[in-house]
Amino acid sequence: MCGIIGYVGPRDISSVLLSGLWKLEYRGYDSAGVASIYGDEIHLRKVVGKLHKLAQLLDQDPLKGNVGIGHTRWATHGEVSPENAHPQIDCDGKIAVVHNGIIENYISLRNKLRKAGHILRSSTDTEIIPHLIEEHFLKTHNFLSAIKHTVELLEGSFAIAIISLHQPDKIFAVRKGSPLVVGWGETENILASDIQAIVGITRKVSYLEDDDLAILTANSIEIENLRHGKVERQIFLVDGELWEAEKEGYPFFMLKEIHEQPRIVERNIRKFIQNRTIKLFDDTPPYLHNIHRIIIQACGTSWHAGYVGKYILEEWARIYTDVEIASEFRYRAQVMDEDTMVMAISQSGETADTLAGIREAKLAHLPVLSLVNVPESSIARESTHVLYINAGPEIGVASTKAYTAQLLLLYLFALYLKDLRGFDKPATHHILESLETVPSKMARILDHSTDIVNIATKYMKYNNFMFLGRWINYPSALEGALKLKEISYIHAIGYPAGEMKHGPLALVDENMPVVVINPYTRVYDKMCANIEEVKSRKGKVIGIATEGDTKMASLVDDIFYIPEIDESLTPLLVALPLQLLAYHIAVMRGLDVDKPRNLAKSVTVE
Ligand code: AGP
């Protein structure tokens, strides 16, 4: 996934493009570049590596002009190199393009361009776009039709922004499958892959739809849909505070986002629980009265949240709930009848496999209810109903606050469905009362972060970890392992503790720390037995336990306590020490916690 930005207006073009790219860097950070028009030339500045290198270059050699585009790249086609950095240009340097997405038929188009004499310098799919526009412009001398003709030839998903000496006061943008937002200023206009890069300029935004083509000048934005002609896209006023992502003094966004969790849970409790009544929908979606099965499909951390959702939906709402990895769900011959609802869970709302999963559901004419963070994202727009988790921008690649926000919404949805289906256990008011204690309990955990730092210091050099949980904290074990592996690059497995004897116990020795998630729940005693198994094989055990649990303290090598809470809600609390453990080990290993190697914040490619 890449980030693109375009600006036309009176501000300093270098600083506008750069500040926008800083907000988009989490989308990809292999290389970066900007281009602007001034004099009768397009000027380029491109670097390999992270954005700070582009900032240094622009400090020494700033761009000028009032029309510019920028790009931060997560390499899909073509290795990381200066030639492959965007913007990409045509033969004569009169057209510059930045692109997010994949052009699936680029090889055949590139061969045709080469046969026609075009000089292509990169190994990217993107580079064919300026050359195709050039090719058609030379024939028609109509730049807009050259763009339209080019876009018709492209197969795949893309969001592109184009500047050209042929139309030096304009930026052209096309959305097809990858997100693109335009921002309406007074004497300036802006476009970007998402709203974080726009709110610093204007809070008035419109979300382009597929096949939209936008033309931006300093004083106007025209939008037409390539299939339906001129269109008006709704203008939203974005909550700048919620979507202005700054580190605010934290060393990494991830740590800031971990510490935001109490406030986000508090905000959502106030939003979704009014007078001890759950308010999720203006009107109850009719299909909720008839469904007998839910299929939750998601990826990564969102899948872990869905797995917790499975346990509570089945126990509280008595509804069969399947949890699928989206990239598997979309290719399996699904048995889905009309009483099935599909739920997508996605922080970004742009994950390609999850998006494809809901399209499969809709082909089967099934209702899709999605839990999403980013407003108006593709998954949000294509779902029958969407519940926004309101976690604000999550910049760190490792998902933290979105995970607990997803969990909260799943608990509330399970209670809502339980009541709708006429079940009375557990008592809704009892769970709501427990949920209302979560923010302060989360805050208490964060106040004891130094306990986690001490554990991280002791275990940071180990190269293998195991995370064990049972019942509703089996997904917590999976999530703890994912957090650690994705930002510290340490091999970590999450396992259901009951499976130890069926193989994983063979892995245990003094070189394999085992994190055992064992707060007071119905499986507490079983988990204690698992700890004994590990200890008898010289394994080192890090226990996550309930405050005051002296038995666990006697069993394990190191312990971290969470406040007592209803057993079903323990995933909301155990998530925090697991996040902090991964964070501090990664920092101690000197790694870039927010931008781990090989990963991107949202996987918009399959
Ligand atoms: C989680 O820490 C990872 N960044 C990753 O697994 C992520 O949860 C997954 O890619 C799904 O993203 P989404 O929620 O935006 O769909």
PDB file of C-alpha atoms and ligand atoms in Angstrom, residues 299-302 346-348 351 397-399 482-483 486 603, ligand 1:
ATOM      1  CA  CYS A 299      -7.205 -10.519   8.759  1.00  0.00           C
ATOM      2  CA  GLY A 300      -4.504 -10.325  11.411  1.00  0.00           C
ATOM      3  CA  THR A 301      -5.410  -8.536  14.607  1.00  0.00           C
ATOM      4  CA  SER A 302      -8.929  -7.919  13.353  1.00  0.00           C
ATOM      5  CA  SER A 346     -11.160  -4.032   9.496  1.00  0.00           C
ATOM      6  CA  GLN A 347      -9.339  -1.064  11.036  1.00  0.00           C
ATOM      7  CA  SER A 348      -8.372   0.451   7.689  1.00  0.00           C
ATOM      8  CA  THR A 351      -7.743  -4.683   3.359  1.00  0.00           C
ATOM      9  CA  VAL A 397       1.524  -0.628  11.862  1.00  0.00           C
ATOM     10  CA  ALA A 398       0.885  -2.825  14.901  1.00  0.00           C
ATOM     11  CA  SER A 399      -2.776  -2.456  15.734  1.00  0.00           C
ATOM     12  CA  LEU A 482       1.447 -11.350  16.511  1.00  0.00           C
ATOM     13  CA  LYS A 483       2.294  -8.096  18.295  1.00  0.00           C
ATOM     14  CA  GLU A 486       5.538  -8.045  13.753  1.00  0.00           C
ATOM     15  CA  VAL A 603      -2.706  -4.413   2.966  1.00  0.00           C
TER      16      VAL A 603
HETATM   17  C1  AGP B   1      -1.925  -6.038  13.238  1.00  0.00           C
HETATM   18  O1  AGP B   1      -1.073  -5.501  14.228  1.00  0.00           O
HETATM   19  C2  AGP B   1      -1.340  -5.943  11.848  1.00  0.00           C
HETATM   20  N1  AGP B   1      -0.971  -4.635  11.515  1.00  0.00           N
HETATM   21  C3  AGP B   1      -2.217  -6.597  10.800  1.00  0.00           C
HETATM   22  O2  AGP B   1      -2.329  -7.953  11.136  1.00  0.00           O
HETATM   23  C4  AGP B   1      -3.633  -6.016  10.634  1.00  0.00           C
HETATM   24  O3  AGP B   1      -4.420  -6.305  11.765  1.00  0.00           O
HETATM   25  C5  AGP B   1      -4.275  -6.677   9.409  1.00  0.00           C
HETATM   26  O4  AGP B   1      -3.504  -6.349   8.275  1.00  0.00           O
HETATM   27  C6  AGP B   1      -5.734  -6.272   9.182  1.00  0.00           C
HETATM   28  O5  AGP B   1      -5.799  -4.899   8.922  1.00  0.00           O
HETATM   29  P1  AGP B   1      -7.255  -4.201   8.938  1.00  0.00           P
HETATM   30  O6  AGP B   1      -7.795  -4.326  10.318  1.00  0.00           O
HETATM   31  O7  AGP B   1      -6.991  -2.772   8.529  1.00  0.00           O
HETATM   32  O8  AGP B   1      -8.127  -4.932   7.940  1.00  0.00           O
END
